[in-house]
JSON list of C-alpha atoms in Angstrom, two decimals:
[
{"chain": "J", "resi": 89, "resn": "MET", "atom": "CA", "xyz": [117.32, -35.70, -125.52]},
{"chain": "J", "resi": 90, "resn": "SER", "atom": "CA", "xyz": [120.62, -34.52, -126.52]},
{"chain": "J", "resi": 91, "resn": "LEU", "atom": "CA", "xyz": [122.15, -33.89, -130.12]},
{"chain": "J", "resi": 92, "resn": "GLN", "atom": "CA", "xyz": [122.70, -36.67, -131.78]},
{"chain": "J", "resi": 93, "resn": "VAL", "atom": "CA", "xyz": [124.91, -37.72, -134.80]},
{"chain": "J", "resi": 94, "resn": "VAL", "atom": "CA", "xyz": [125.26, -40.85, -137.20]},
{"chain": "J", "resi": 95, "resn": "THR", "atom": "CA", "xyz": [128.61, -42.26, -137.58]},
{"chain": "J", "resi": 96, "resn": "ALA", "atom": "CA", "xyz": [129.58, -45.69, -139.36]},
{"chain": "J", "resi": 97, "resn": "ASN", "atom": "CA", "xyz": [132.45, -47.51, -140.73]},
{"chain": "J", "resi": 98, "resn": "ARG", "atom": "CA", "xyz": [134.44, -47.02, -144.67]},
{"chain": "J", "resi": 99, "resn": "LEU", "atom": "CA", "xyz": [134.41, -49.75, -146.73]},
{"chain": "J", "resi": 100, "resn": "GLU", "atom": "CA", "xyz": [136.94, -49.02, -148.36]},
{"chain": "J", "resi": 101, "resn": "ASP", "atom": "CA", "xyz": [139.46, -48.31, -145.32]},
{"chain": "J", "resi": 102, "resn": "GLY", "atom": "CA", "xyz": [137.86, -48.61, -142.39]},
{"chain": "J", "resi": 103, "resn": "LEU", "atom": "CA", "xyz": [137.78, -45.27, -140.93]},
{"chain": "J", "resi": 104, "resn": "VAL", "atom": "CA", "xyz": [135.13, -43.60, -138.66]},
{"chain": "J", "resi": 105, "resn": "VAL", "atom": "CA", "xyz": [132.84, -41.58, -140.93]},
{"chain": "J", "resi": 106, "resn": "PHE", "atom": "CA", "xyz": [130.14, -39.62, -139.92]},
{"chain": "J", "resi": 107, "resn": "LEU", "atom": "CA", "xyz": [127.23, -38.50, -141.78]},
{"chain": "J", "resi": 108, "resn": "THR", "atom": "CA", "xyz": [126.95, -34.97, -143.45]},
{"chain": "J", "resi": 109, "resn": "SER", "atom": "CA", "xyz": [124.66, -32.73, -144.30]},
{"chain": "J", "resi": 110, "resn": "ASP", "atom": "CA", "xyz": [124.88, -33.20, -148.44]},
{"chain": "J", "resi": 111, "resn": "GLY", "atom": "CA", "xyz": [124.31, -36.94, -147.43]},
{"chain": "J", "resi": 112, "resn": "GLY", "atom": "CA", "xyz": [128.06, -38.19, -147.62]},
{"chain": "J", "resi": 113, "resn": "TRP", "atom": "CA", "xyz": [130.60, -39.35, -145.42]},
{"chain": "J", "resi": 114, "resn": "SER", "atom": "CA", "xyz": [133.08, -37.18, -143.47]},
{"chain": "J", "resi": 115, "resn": "GLU", "atom": "CA", "xyz": [135.66, -38.36, -141.17]},
{"chain": "J", "resi": 116, "resn": "ASN", "atom": "CA", "xyz": [135.51, -35.10, -139.59]},
{"chain": "J", "resi": 117, "resn": "ILE", "atom": "CA", "xyz": [132.94, -35.19, -136.85]},
{"chain": "J", "resi": 118, "resn": "ASN", "atom": "CA", "xyz": [132.37, -31.36, -136.98]},
{"chain": "J", "resi": 119, "resn": "ASP", "atom": "CA", "xyz": [131.05, -32.61, -140.05]},
{"chain": "J", "resi": 120, "resn": "ALA", "atom": "CA", "xyz": [128.37, -34.14, -139.00]},
{"chain": "J", "resi": 121, "resn": "ARG", "atom": "CA", "xyz": [124.74, -33.13, -139.64]},
{"chain": "J", "resi": 122, "resn": "ILE", "atom": "CA", "xyz": [122.98, -33.20, -135.88]},
{"chain": "J", "resi": 123, "resn": "ALA", "atom": "CA", "xyz": [119.71, -34.47, -134.68]},
{"chain": "J", "resi": 124, "resn": "GLU", "atom": "CA", "xyz": [117.97, -32.52, -132.09]},
{"chain": "J", "resi": 125, "resn": "ASP", "atom": "CA", "xyz": [115.39, -34.77, -131.19]},
{"chain": "J", "resi": 126, "resn": "LYS", "atom": "CA", "xyz": [114.30, -38.54, -131.91]},
{"chain": "J", "resi": 127, "resn": "GLU", "atom": "CA", "xyz": [112.08, -38.07, -135.20]},
{"chain": "J", "resi": 128, "resn": "ALA", "atom": "CA", "xyz": [115.26, -36.55, -136.99]},
{"chain": "J", "resi": 129, "resn": "ALA", "atom": "CA", "xyz": [118.09, -38.96, -135.47]},
{"chain": "J", "resi": 130, "resn": "ASN", "atom": "CA", "xyz": [115.72, -41.77, -136.73]},
{"chain": "J", "resi": 131, "resn": "ALA", "atom": "CA", "xyz": [114.86, -39.81, -139.36]},
{"chain": "J", "resi": 132, "resn": "LEU", "atom": "CA", "xyz": [119.40, -39.50, -140.14]},
{"chain": "J", "resi": 133, "resn": "LEU", "atom": "CA", "xyz": [119.35, -43.13, -139.32]},
{"chain": "J", "resi": 134, "resn": "ALA", "atom": "CA", "xyz": [117.42, -44.63, -142.08]},
{"chain": "J", "resi": 135, "resn": "GLU", "atom": "CA", "xyz": [119.19, -42.53, -144.29]},
{"chain": "J", "resi": 136, "resn": "ALA", "atom": "CA", "xyz": [122.28, -43.96, -143.29]},
{"chain": "J", "resi": 137, "resn": "SER", "atom": "CA", "xyz": [120.66, -47.36, -143.32]},
{"chain": "J", "resi": 138, "resn": "ALA", "atom": "CA", "xyz": [119.79, -46.92, -147.54]},
{"chain": "J", "resi": 139, "resn": "PRO", "atom": "CA", "xyz": [120.70, -50.25, -149.10]},
{"chain": "J", "resi": 140, "resn": "GLU", "atom": "CA", "xyz": [122.63, -48.76, -151.61]},
{"chain": "J", "resi": 141, "resn": "LEU", "atom": "CA", "xyz": [125.08, -47.67, -149.15]},
{"chain": "J", "resi": 142, "resn": "ASP", "atom": "CA", "xyz": [126.02, -51.20, -148.29]},
{"chain": "J", "resi": 143, "resn": "ILE", "atom": "CA", "xyz": [129.06, -50.85, -150.53]},
{"chain": "J", "resi": 144, "resn": "VAL", "atom": "CA", "xyz": [130.26, -47.92, -148.86]},
{"chain": "J", "resi": 145, "resn": "ILE", "atom": "CA", "xyz": [129.69, -48.12, -145.76]},
{"chain": "J", "resi": 146, "resn": "VAL", "atom": "CA", "xyz": [128.70, -50.61, -142.51]},
{"chain": "J", "resi": 147, "resn": "GLY", "atom": "CA", "xyz": [126.95, -50.63, -139.09]},
{"chain": "J", "resi": 148, "resn": "PRO", "atom": "CA", "xyz": [125.49, -46.83, -139.14]},
{"chain": "J", "resi": 149, "resn": "TYR", "atom": "CA", "xyz": [124.00, -45.66, -135.76]},
{"chain": "J", "resi": 150, "resn": "LEU", "atom": "CA", "xyz": [123.54, -43.01, -133.59]},
{"chain": "J", "resi": 151, "resn": "ILE", "atom": "CA", "xyz": [125.97, -41.30, -131.35]},
{"chain": "J", "resi": 152, "resn": "ASP", "atom": "CA", "xyz": [125.34, -38.46, -128.54]},
{"chain": "J", "resi": 153, "resn": "VAL", "atom": "CA", "xyz": [127.45, -35.91, -129.06]},
{"chain": "J", "resi": 154, "resn": "GLU", "atom": "CA", "xyz": [127.46, -31.81, -127.28]},
{"chain": "J", "resi": 155, "resn": "GLN", "atom": "CA", "xyz": [128.63, -29.00, -128.83]},
{"chain": "J", "resi": 156, "resn": "GLN", "atom": "CA", "xyz": [131.95, -27.55, -127.21]},
{"chain": "J", "resi": 157, "resn": "GLY", "atom": "CA", "xyz": [132.73, -23.90, -128.63]},
{"chain": "J", "resi": 158, "resn": "THR", "atom": "CA", "xyz": [132.67, -24.59, -132.66]},
{"chain": "J", "resi": 159, "resn": "ASP", "atom": "CA", "xyz": [133.33, -28.69, -132.24]},
{"chain": "J", "resi": 160, "resn": "LEU", "atom": "CA", "xyz": [131.49, -31.53, -131.55]},
{"chain": "J", "resi": 161, "resn": "VAL", "atom": "CA", "xyz": [132.56, -33.74, -128.87]},
{"chain": "J", "resi": 162, "resn": "PRO", "atom": "CA", "xyz": [130.84, -37.62, -128.21]},
{"chain": "J", "resi": 163, "resn": "THR", "atom": "CA", "xyz": [129.79, -37.67, -125.17]},
{"chain": "J", "resi": 164, "resn": "LYS", "atom": "CA", "xyz": [130.82, -41.53, -124.15]},
{"chain": "J", "resi": 165, "resn": "TYR", "atom": "CA", "xyz": [134.31, -42.40, -124.03]},
{"chain": "J", "resi": 166, "resn": "ARG", "atom": "CA", "xyz": [134.01, -45.37, -126.76]},
{"chain": "J", "resi": 167, "resn": "GLU", "atom": "CA", "xyz": [133.00, -43.13, -129.37]},
{"chain": "J", "resi": 168, "resn": "VAL", "atom": "CA", "xyz": [135.98, -40.73, -127.98]},
{"chain": "J", "resi": 169, "resn": "LEU", "atom": "CA", "xyz": [138.30, -42.99, -129.24]},
{"chain": "J", "resi": 170, "resn": "ARG", "atom": "CA", "xyz": [137.05, -44.11, -132.21]},
{"chain": "J", "resi": 171, "resn": "THR", "atom": "CA", "xyz": [137.18, -39.89, -133.44]},
{"chain": "J", "resi": 172, "resn": "LYS", "atom": "CA", "xyz": [140.97, -40.25, -131.93]},
{"chain": "J", "resi": 173, "resn": "GLY", "atom": "CA", "xyz": [142.12, -43.57, -133.17]},
{"chain": "J", "resi": 174, "resn": "PRO", "atom": "CA", "xyz": [144.13, -46.11, -131.15]},
{"chain": "J", "resi": 175, "resn": "SER", "atom": "CA", "xyz": [144.60, -44.93, -127.83]},
{"chain": "J", "resi": 176, "resn": "VAL", "atom": "CA", "xyz": [147.53, -47.09, -127.24]},
{"chain": "J", "resi": 177, "resn": "ARG", "atom": "CA", "xyz": [150.58, -44.90, -129.50]},
{"chain": "J", "resi": 178, "resn": "GLU", "atom": "CA", "xyz": [149.74, -41.04, -129.96]},
{"chain": "J", "resi": 179, "resn": "ASP", "atom": "CA", "xyz": [151.67, -41.22, -133.12]},
{"chain": "J", "resi": 180, "resn": "LEU", "atom": "CA", "xyz": [149.18, -43.37, -134.38]},
{"chain": "J", "resi": 181, "resn": "GLY", "atom": "CA", "xyz": [145.42, -42.59, -135.30]},
{"chain": "J", "resi": 182, "resn": "TYR", "atom": "CA", "xyz": [143.79, -38.85, -136.32]},
{"chain": "J", "resi": 183, "resn": "GLN", "atom": "CA", "xyz": [145.44, -37.49, -133.21]},
{"chain": "J", "resi": 184, "resn": "ALA", "atom": "CA", "xyz": [148.43, -37.79, -135.15]},
{"chain": "J", "resi": 185, "resn": "VAL", "atom": "CA", "xyz": [147.60, -35.56, -137.78]}
]
């Protein structure tokens, strides 16, 4: 199994966020808590799916990532786009920062 992290969208502003080791949510994938096996991944998803989080985030799910140096990088193109923002204009989204 590959490494996995939990991603979702923040309800306040719709931004992509990742579950962190302290149980919070970060816009930076490198802050994400990593699951190294299926059991850990299921535990992360269960934590992110807690009913009380329904007012903070929506649609939590697991994504595969790989470690590239000090960075976490999604393995699927869809998730790469979600971490960068709109692909039609490079002056928008996270890549504009």
